[in-house]
mmCIF file of N, CA and C in Angstrom:
data_model
loop_
_atom_site.group_PDB
_atom_site.id
_atom_site.type_symbol
_atom_site.label_atom_id
_atom_site.label_comp_id
_atom_site.label_asym_id
_atom_site.label_seq_id
_atom_site.Cartn_x
_atom_site.Cartn_y
_atom_site.Cartn_z
ATOM 1 N N MET A 1 97.318 87.351 94.457
ATOM 2 C CA MET A 1 96.239 86.314 94.845
ATOM 3 C C MET A 1 96.889 84.989 93.933
ATOM 4 N N GLY A 2 96.831 83.535 94.618
ATOM 5 C CA GLY A 2 96.969 82.467 93.731
ATOM 6 C C GLY A 2 95.846 81.670 94.052
ATOM 7 N N ALA A 3 95.028 81.252 93.437
ATOM 8 C CA ALA A 3 94.170 80.289 93.879
ATOM 9 C C ALA A 3 94.544 78.975 93.158
ATOM 10 N N GLY A 4 94.417 77.929 94.253
ATOM 11 C CA GLY A 4 94.853 76.431 93.560
ATOM 12 C C GLY A 4 96.110 76.401 93.049
ATOM 13 N N ILE A 5 96.228 75.857 91.937
ATOM 14 C CA ILE A 5 97.412 75.731 91.311
ATOM 15 C C ILE A 5 98.186 77.136 90.768
ATOM 16 N N GLY A 6 96.976 77.997 90.825
ATOM 17 C CA GLY A 6 97.581 79.247 90.173
ATOM 18 C C GLY A 6 98.471 79.823 91.222
ATOM 19 N N ILE A 7 99.075 79.254 92.393
ATOM 20 C CA ILE A 7 100.138 79.831 93.054
ATOM 21 C C ILE A 7 101.585 79.783 92.539
ATOM 22 N N THR A 8 101.536 78.774 91.667
ATOM 23 C CA THR A 8 102.736 78.574 91.072
ATOM 24 C C THR A 8 103.941 79.624 90.311
ATOM 25 N N PRO A 9 103.049 80.618 89.740
ATOM 26 C CA PRO A 9 104.044 81.720 89.196
ATOM 27 C C PRO A 9 104.119 82.765 90.387
ATOM 28 N N PHE A 10 103.502 82.638 91.465
ATOM 29 C CA PHE A 10 103.855 83.595 92.794
ATOM 30 C C PHE A 10 105.169 83.124 93.478
ATOM 31 N N ILE A 11 104.987 81.616 93.435
ATOM 32 C CA ILE A 11 106.289 80.912 94.151
ATOM 33 C C ILE A 11 107.548 81.192 93.609
ATOM 34 N N ALA A 12 107.473 81.173 91.850
ATOM 35 C CA ALA A 12 108.810 81.559 91.347
ATOM 36 C C ALA A 12 109.052 83.119 91.853
ATOM 37 N N LYS A 13 108.231 83.971 91.539
ATOM 38 C CA LYS A 13 108.601 85.413 92.221
ATOM 39 C C LYS A 13 109.110 85.534 93.413
ATOM 40 N N MET A 14 108.418 84.998 94.413
ATOM 41 C CA MET A 14 108.919 84.678 95.903
ATOM 42 C C MET A 14 110.520 84.515 95.796
ATOM 43 N N LYS A 15 110.784 83.090 95.131
ATOM 44 C CA LYS A 15 112.315 82.692 95.088
ATOM 45 C C LYS A 15 112.885 84.186 94.558
ATOM 46 N N HIS A 16 112.552 84.645 93.615
ATOM 47 C CA HIS A 16 113.350 85.719 92.865
ATOM 48 C C HIS A 16 113.348 86.734 94.262
ATOM 49 N N LEU A 17 112.356 87.053 94.465
ATOM 50 C CA LEU A 17 112.459 88.304 95.498
ATOM 51 C C LEU A 17 113.233 87.886 96.887
ATOM 52 N N ALA A 18 113.327 86.816 97.285
ATOM 53 C CA ALA A 18 114.271 86.371 98.241
ATOM 54 C C ALA A 18 115.592 86.737 97.884
ATOM 55 N N GLN A 19 116.233 86.516 96.904
ATOM 56 C CA GLN A 19 117.461 87.046 96.238
ATOM 57 C C GLN A 19 117.534 88.449 96.100
ATOM 58 N N HIS A 20 116.695 89.103 95.802
ATOM 59 C CA HIS A 20 116.664 90.684 95.415
ATOM 60 C C HIS A 20 115.609 91.370 96.136
ATOM 61 N N ARG A 21 115.913 91.452 97.681
ATOM 62 C CA ARG A 21 114.753 91.826 98.065
ATOM 63 C C ARG A 21 114.565 93.480 97.884
ATOM 64 N N GLY A 22 113.515 94.200 97.661
ATOM 65 C CA GLY A 22 112.973 95.305 97.612
ATOM 66 C C GLY A 22 112.506 95.743 98.978
ATOM 67 N N GLN A 23 111.755 97.164 98.606
ATOM 68 C CA GLN A 23 111.367 97.806 99.921
ATOM 69 C C GLN A 23 109.871 97.479 99.562
ATOM 70 N N GLN A 24 109.195 97.052 98.805
ATOM 71 C CA GLN A 24 107.847 97.051 98.397
ATOM 72 C C GLN A 24 107.004 96.047 99.778
ATOM 73 N N GLN A 25 105.697 96.532 99.835
ATOM 74 C CA GLN A 25 105.194 95.563 100.904
ATOM 75 C C GLN A 25 104.049 94.797 100.063
ATOM 76 N N ILE A 26 104.460 93.331 100.117
ATOM 77 C CA ILE A 26 103.664 92.575 99.282
ATOM 78 C C ILE A 26 102.609 91.763 100.275
ATOM 79 N N ASP A 27 101.561 91.238 99.880
ATOM 80 C CA ASP A 27 100.617 90.567 100.676
ATOM 81 C C ASP A 27 100.312 89.508 99.630
ATOM 82 N N LEU A 28 100.445 88.526 99.952
ATOM 83 C CA LEU A 28 99.860 87.187 98.987
ATOM 84 C C LEU A 28 99.069 86.702 99.703
ATOM 85 N N PHE A 29 97.947 86.322 98.688
ATOM 86 C CA PHE A 29 96.931 85.401 99.469
ATOM 87 C C PHE A 29 96.864 84.028 98.440
ATOM 88 N N HIS A 30 96.624 83.051 99.151
ATOM 89 C CA HIS A 30 96.412 81.693 98.806
ATOM 90 C C HIS A 30 95.317 81.109 99.235
ATOM 91 N N THR A 31 94.621 80.706 98.417
ATOM 92 C CA THR A 31 93.326 79.845 98.672
ATOM 93 C C THR A 31 93.356 78.843 97.875
ATOM 94 N N THR A 32 92.964 77.589 98.458
ATOM 95 C CA THR A 32 93.221 76.163 98.392
ATOM 96 C C THR A 32 92.154 75.304 99.016
ATOM 97 N N THR A 33 91.757 74.161 98.099
ATOM 98 C CA THR A 33 90.675 73.438 98.864
ATOM 99 C C THR A 33 91.657 72.011 99.208
ATOM 100 N N ASP A 34 92.868 71.852 98.751
ATOM 101 C CA ASP A 34 93.821 70.786 99.239
ATOM 102 C C ASP A 34 94.690 71.360 100.403
ATOM 103 N N PHE A 35 94.860 70.728 101.198
ATOM 104 C CA PHE A 35 95.889 71.206 102.388
ATOM 105 C C PHE A 35 96.902 70.069 102.524
ATOM 106 N N ASP A 36 98.122 70.300 102.164
ATOM 107 C CA ASP A 36 99.347 69.492 102.559
ATOM 108 C C ASP A 36 100.198 70.125 103.342
ATOM 109 N N GLN A 37 100.741 69.570 104.604
ATOM 110 C CA GLN A 37 101.141 70.320 105.398
ATOM 111 C C GLN A 37 102.548 70.980 104.867
ATOM 112 N N GLY A 38 103.478 69.988 104.101
ATOM 113 C CA GLY A 38 104.524 69.884 103.708
ATOM 114 C C GLY A 38 104.552 71.143 102.721
ATOM 115 N N ALA A 39 103.541 71.058 101.610
ATOM 116 C CA ALA A 39 103.643 72.086 100.823
ATOM 117 C C ALA A 39 103.390 73.572 101.286
ATOM 118 N N ILE A 40 102.350 73.598 102.292
ATOM 119 C CA ILE A 40 102.183 74.781 103.098
ATOM 120 C C ILE A 40 103.220 75.277 103.731
ATOM 121 N N ASP A 41 104.357 74.366 104.640
ATOM 122 C CA ASP A 41 105.228 74.593 105.204
ATOM 123 C C ASP A 41 106.655 75.369 104.451
ATOM 124 N N LYS A 42 106.513 74.657 103.019
ATOM 125 C CA LYS A 42 107.388 75.338 101.849
ATOM 126 C C LYS A 42 106.817 76.797 101.617
ATOM 127 N N LEU A 43 105.779 76.847 101.175
ATOM 128 C CA LEU A 43 105.055 78.071 100.907
ATOM 129 C C LEU A 43 105.082 79.215 101.952
ATOM 130 N N CYS A 44 105.018 78.954 103.431
ATOM 131 C CA CYS A 44 105.253 79.728 104.540
ATOM 132 C C CYS A 44 106.728 80.216 104.233
ATOM 133 N N ALA A 45 107.562 79.221 104.118
ATOM 134 C CA ALA A 45 109.095 79.349 104.159
ATOM 135 C C ALA A 45 109.696 80.507 102.980
ATOM 136 N N ASP A 46 109.114 80.024 101.693
ATOM 137 C CA ASP A 46 109.310 81.198 100.607
ATOM 138 C C ASP A 46 109.015 82.440 100.818
ATOM 139 N N ALA A 47 107.601 82.826 101.529
ATOM 140 C CA ALA A 47 107.087 83.810 101.772
ATOM 141 C C ALA A 47 108.028 84.665 102.883
ATOM 142 N N ALA A 48 108.359 83.835 103.716
ATOM 143 C CA ALA A 48 109.301 84.557 105.036
ATOM 144 C C ALA A 48 110.550 84.975 104.177
ATOM 145 N N ALA A 49 111.117 84.398 103.334
ATOM 146 C CA ALA A 49 112.573 84.379 102.947
ATOM 147 C C ALA A 49 112.297 85.906 101.940
ATOM 148 N N ALA A 50 111.321 85.916 101.602
ATOM 149 C CA ALA A 50 110.932 86.975 100.540
ATOM 150 C C ALA A 50 110.133 88.232 101.059
ATOM 151 N N ASN A 51 110.183 88.300 102.415
ATOM 152 C CA ASN A 51 109.566 89.145 103.297
ATOM 153 C C ASN A 51 108.180 89.436 102.783
ATOM 154 N N ILE A 52 107.503 88.552 102.639
ATOM 155 C CA ILE A 52 105.861 88.603 102.032
ATOM 156 C C ILE A 52 105.020 88.160 103.180
ATOM 157 N N ASN A 53 103.955 89.155 103.391
ATOM 158 C CA ASN A 53 103.019 88.465 104.374
ATOM 159 C C ASN A 53 101.905 87.784 103.531
ATOM 160 N N LEU A 54 101.947 86.601 103.985
ATOM 161 C CA LEU A 54 101.531 85.385 103.524
ATOM 162 C C LEU A 54 99.875 84.964 104.151
ATOM 163 N N HIS A 55 98.877 85.387 103.329
ATOM 164 C CA HIS A 55 97.593 84.856 103.826
ATOM 165 C C HIS A 55 96.822 83.546 103.244
ATOM 166 N N LEU A 56 96.622 82.469 104.196
ATOM 167 C CA LEU A 56 96.515 81.379 103.627
ATOM 168 C C LEU A 56 94.873 81.044 103.914
ATOM 169 N N THR A 57 94.020 80.375 102.958
ATOM 170 C CA THR A 57 92.782 80.452 103.162
ATOM 171 C C THR A 57 92.524 78.836 102.636
ATOM 172 N N VAL A 58 92.171 77.838 103.612
ATOM 173 C CA VAL A 58 91.870 76.732 103.174
ATOM 174 C C VAL A 58 90.320 76.398 103.037
ATOM 175 N N THR A 59 89.788 76.352 101.993
ATOM 176 C CA THR A 59 88.426 76.434 101.653
ATOM 177 C C THR A 59 87.288 75.575 102.530
ATOM 178 N N THR A 60 87.854 74.334 102.636
ATOM 179 C CA THR A 60 87.202 73.455 103.620
ATOM 180 C C THR A 60 86.985 73.659 104.692
ATOM 181 N N ARG A 61 88.164 74.619 105.277
ATOM 182 C CA ARG A 61 88.143 74.850 106.820
ATOM 183 C C ARG A 61 87.801 76.241 107.254
ATOM 184 N N ASP A 62 87.909 77.320 106.078
ATOM 185 C CA ASP A 62 87.790 78.424 106.274
ATOM 186 C C ASP A 62 86.828 79.057 105.581
ATOM 187 N N GLY A 63 86.138 78.146 104.623
ATOM 188 C CA GLY A 63 85.204 79.059 103.692
ATOM 189 C C GLY A 63 86.001 79.780 102.599
ATOM 190 N N HIS A 64 85.072 80.100 101.613
ATOM 191 C CA HIS A 64 85.539 81.027 100.462
ATOM 192 C C HIS A 64 86.399 82.463 101.009
ATOM 193 N N LEU A 65 87.655 82.647 100.111
ATOM 194 C CA LEU A 65 87.909 84.042 100.447
ATOM 195 C C LEU A 65 87.121 84.936 99.750
ATOM 196 N N THR A 66 86.835 85.983 100.128
ATOM 197 C CA THR A 66 86.270 87.080 99.591
ATOM 198 C C THR A 66 87.093 88.612 99.418
ATOM 199 N N PRO A 67 86.572 89.239 98.183
ATOM 200 C CA PRO A 67 87.219 90.431 97.962
ATOM 201 C C PRO A 67 87.287 91.405 99.559
ATOM 202 N N ALA A 68 85.980 91.078 100.315
ATOM 203 C CA ALA A 68 85.911 92.057 101.452
ATOM 204 C C ALA A 68 86.811 91.576 102.652
ATOM 205 N N GLN A 69 87.339 90.463 102.395
ATOM 206 C CA GLN A 69 88.317 89.873 103.327
ATOM 207 C C GLN A 69 89.629 90.267 102.847
ATOM 208 N N ILE A 70 89.945 90.222 101.643
ATOM 209 C CA ILE A 70 91.295 90.787 101.177
ATOM 210 C C ILE A 70 91.580 92.404 101.634
ATOM 211 N N ARG A 71 90.305 93.018 101.423
ATOM 212 C CA ARG A 71 90.587 94.532 101.651
ATOM 213 C C ARG A 71 90.732 94.923 103.060
ATOM 214 N N GLU A 72 89.977 94.208 103.985
ATOM 215 C CA GLU A 72 90.154 94.129 105.294
ATOM 216 C C GLU A 72 91.532 93.905 106.077
ATOM 217 N N ALA A 73 92.469 92.734 105.202
ATOM 218 C CA ALA A 73 93.581 92.439 105.684
ATOM 219 C C ALA A 73 94.848 93.284 104.928
ATOM 220 N N VAL A 74 94.213 94.265 103.838
ATOM 221 C CA VAL A 74 95.633 95.231 103.351
ATOM 222 C C VAL A 74 94.761 96.279 103.198
ATOM 223 N N PRO A 75 94.511 97.321 104.473
ATOM 224 C CA PRO A 75 93.858 98.509 104.363
ATOM 225 C C PRO A 75 94.054 99.482 103.307
ATOM 226 N N GLN A 76 95.445 99.119 102.861
ATOM 227 C CA GLN A 76 96.146 100.417 101.723
ATOM 228 C C GLN A 76 95.795 99.735 100.439
ATOM 229 N N TRP A 77 94.831 98.782 100.046
ATOM 230 C CA TRP A 77 94.663 98.113 98.948
ATOM 231 C C TRP A 77 94.608 98.960 97.666
ATOM 232 N N ARG A 78 93.938 100.156 97.863
ATOM 233 C CA ARG A 78 93.803 101.214 96.947
ATOM 234 C C ARG A 78 95.092 102.013 96.304
ATOM 235 N N GLU A 79 96.108 101.831 96.952
ATOM 236 C CA GLU A 79 97.570 101.957 96.681
ATOM 237 C C GLU A 79 98.035 101.203 95.943
ATOM 238 N N GLY A 80 97.827 99.933 95.721
ATOM 239 C CA GLY A 80 98.454 98.947 95.284
ATOM 240 C C GLY A 80 97.613 98.298 93.881
ATOM 241 N N SER A 81 98.130 97.182 93.322
ATOM 242 C CA SER A 81 97.877 96.627 92.080
ATOM 243 C C SER A 81 97.510 94.937 92.962
ATOM 244 N N VAL A 82 96.473 94.431 92.040
ATOM 245 C CA VAL A 82 96.061 93.138 92.454
ATOM 246 C C VAL A 82 96.670 92.328 91.135
ATOM 247 N N TRP A 83 97.312 91.289 91.662
ATOM 248 C CA TRP A 83 97.805 90.208 90.392
ATOM 249 C C TRP A 83 97.225 88.906 91.037
ATOM 250 N N PHE A 84 96.279 88.260 90.013
ATOM 251 C CA PHE A 84 95.726 87.150 90.252
ATOM 252 C C PHE A 84 95.935 85.899 89.418
ATOM 253 N N CYS A 85 96.070 84.958 89.672
ATOM 254 C CA CYS A 85 96.058 83.569 88.698
ATOM 255 C C CYS A 85 95.562 82.455 89.468
ATOM 256 N N GLY A 86 94.376 81.860 88.866
ATOM 257 C CA GLY A 86 93.725 81.037 89.375
ATOM 258 C C GLY A 86 92.228 80.922 88.415
ATOM 259 N N PRO A 87 91.375 80.168 88.811
ATOM 260 C CA PRO A 87 90.218 79.910 88.052
ATOM 261 C C PRO A 87 89.779 81.335 87.702
ATOM 262 N N ALA A 88 89.198 80.969 86.222
ATOM 263 C CA ALA A 88 88.927 82.471 85.589
ATOM 264 C C ALA A 88 87.634 83.229 86.135
ATOM 265 N N GLY A 89 86.858 82.381 86.494
ATOM 266 C CA GLY A 89 85.347 82.767 87.048
ATOM 267 C C GLY A 89 85.773 83.903 88.407
ATOM 268 N N PHE A 90 86.552 83.063 89.417
ATOM 269 C CA PHE A 90 86.976 83.746 90.508
ATOM 270 C C PHE A 90 87.594 84.990 90.268
ATOM 271 N N GLY A 91 88.537 85.035 89.263
ATOM 272 C CA GLY A 91 89.399 86.311 89.024
ATOM 273 C C GLY A 91 88.432 87.265 88.475
ATOM 274 N N GLU A 92 87.475 86.778 87.576
ATOM 275 C CA GLU A 92 86.493 87.991 86.981
ATOM 276 C C GLU A 92 85.662 88.615 88.472
ATOM 277 N N GLU A 93 85.261 87.640 89.028
ATOM 278 C CA GLU A 93 84.546 88.290 90.279
ATOM 279 C C GLU A 93 85.190 89.373 91.053
ATOM 280 N N LEU A 94 86.589 88.904 91.512
ATOM 281 C CA LEU A 94 87.500 89.528 92.186
ATOM 282 C C LEU A 94 87.510 90.946 91.365
ATOM 283 N N LYS A 95 87.969 90.793 90.099
ATOM 284 C CA LYS A 95 88.303 92.063 89.209
ATOM 285 C C LYS A 95 86.742 93.059 89.270
ATOM 286 N N ARG A 96 85.773 92.558 89.290
ATOM 287 C CA ARG A 96 84.549 93.357 89.038
ATOM 288 C C ARG A 96 84.285 94.166 90.671
ATOM 289 N N ASP A 97 84.588 93.467 91.522
ATOM 290 C CA ASP A 97 84.346 93.672 92.871
ATOM 291 C C ASP A 97 85.185 94.673 93.346
ATOM 292 N N PHE A 98 86.588 94.628 93.216
ATOM 293 C CA PHE A 98 87.456 95.756 93.542
ATOM 294 C C PHE A 98 87.351 97.024 92.553
ATOM 295 N N VAL A 99 87.086 96.891 91.314
ATOM 296 C CA VAL A 99 86.646 97.863 90.286
ATOM 297 C C VAL A 99 85.644 99.087 91.127
ATOM 298 N N LYS A 100 84.606 97.983 91.225
ATOM 299 C CA LYS A 100 83.435 98.486 91.804
ATOM 300 C C LYS A 100 83.586 99.287 93.281
ATOM 301 N N GLN A 101 84.527 98.842 93.664
ATOM 302 C CA GLN A 101 85.164 99.497 95.351
ATOM 303 C C GLN A 101 86.022 100.580 94.901
ATOM 304 N N GLY A 102 86.387 100.968 93.913
ATOM 305 C CA GLY A 102 87.444 101.857 93.318
ATOM 306 C C GLY A 102 88.914 101.659 92.905
ATOM 307 N N LEU A 103 89.169 100.394 92.631
ATOM 308 C CA LEU A 103 90.389 99.928 92.077
ATOM 309 C C LEU A 103 90.292 100.354 90.582
ATOM 310 N N PRO A 104 91.332 101.172 90.173
ATOM 311 C CA PRO A 104 91.380 101.292 88.446
ATOM 312 C C PRO A 104 91.325 99.799 87.879
ATOM 313 N N ALA A 105 90.534 99.662 86.875
ATOM 314 C CA ALA A 105 90.609 98.405 86.205
ATOM 315 C C ALA A 105 92.036 98.207 85.675
ATOM 316 N N ALA A 106 92.874 99.294 85.377
ATOM 317 C CA ALA A 106 94.387 98.717 85.053
ATOM 318 C C ALA A 106 95.348 98.397 85.888
ATOM 319 N N ARG A 107 94.811 98.199 87.151
ATOM 320 C CA ARG A 107 95.847 98.112 88.142
ATOM 321 C C ARG A 107 95.414 96.759 88.894
ATOM 322 N N PHE A 108 94.119 95.820 88.000
ATOM 323 C CA PHE A 108 93.913 94.607 87.994
ATOM 324 C C PHE A 108 94.725 93.517 87.040
ATOM 325 N N HIS A 109 95.400 92.745 87.358
ATOM 326 C CA HIS A 109 95.945 91.869 86.460
ATOM 327 C C HIS A 109 95.777 90.409 86.641
ATOM 328 N N GLN A 110 95.296 90.047 85.662
ATOM 329 C CA GLN A 110 94.727 88.615 85.635
ATOM 330 C C GLN A 110 95.494 87.500 84.499
ATOM 331 N N GLU A 111 96.106 86.601 85.304
ATOM 332 C CA GLU A 111 96.733 85.486 84.326
ATOM 333 C C GLU A 111 95.835 84.651 83.311
ATOM 334 N N LEU A 112 95.812 84.713 82.405
ATOM 335 C CA LEU A 112 94.847 83.744 81.412
ATOM 336 C C LEU A 112 94.880 82.325 81.931
ATOM 337 N N PHE A 113 94.022 81.934 82.748
ATOM 338 C CA PHE A 113 94.111 80.423 83.257
ATOM 339 C C PHE A 113 93.042 80.165 83.132
ATOM 340 N N ALA A 114 92.968 78.514 82.309
ATOM 341 C CA ALA A 114 91.596 77.730 82.521
ATOM 342 C C ALA A 114 91.939 76.275 82.481
ATOM 343 N N MET A 115 91.258 75.713 83.258
ATOM 344 C CA MET A 115 91.472 74.045 83.400
ATOM 345 C C MET A 115 90.663 73.626 82.292
ATOM 346 N N ARG A 116 91.478 72.499 81.962
ATOM 347 C CA ARG A 116 90.643 71.826 80.404
ATOM 348 C C ARG A 116 89.602 70.618 81.060
#
């Protein structure tokens, strides 16, 4: 899950995965308030090259992404890990919810990220 500018480390990882394809199933959620078609097109191309399922939420159009929406889109979420980079409050909200729903806390990874 990359929220806003928090998508940046995931773009780098997608470029790496495109060169070294593994057999993992990866679902990448990106939520943003800004919509730039060129940037979204590049993000979609990177995801396709890395064989990643991209889920895009534009909050001004789609509303806020919720943990329930993530779980609905990835029914096998309990078998994986959650990696998050974005606003700290959103990450904390996601972690609380996923842990409450049964994800071991050790499988939720959050980048230390804060806007100044």
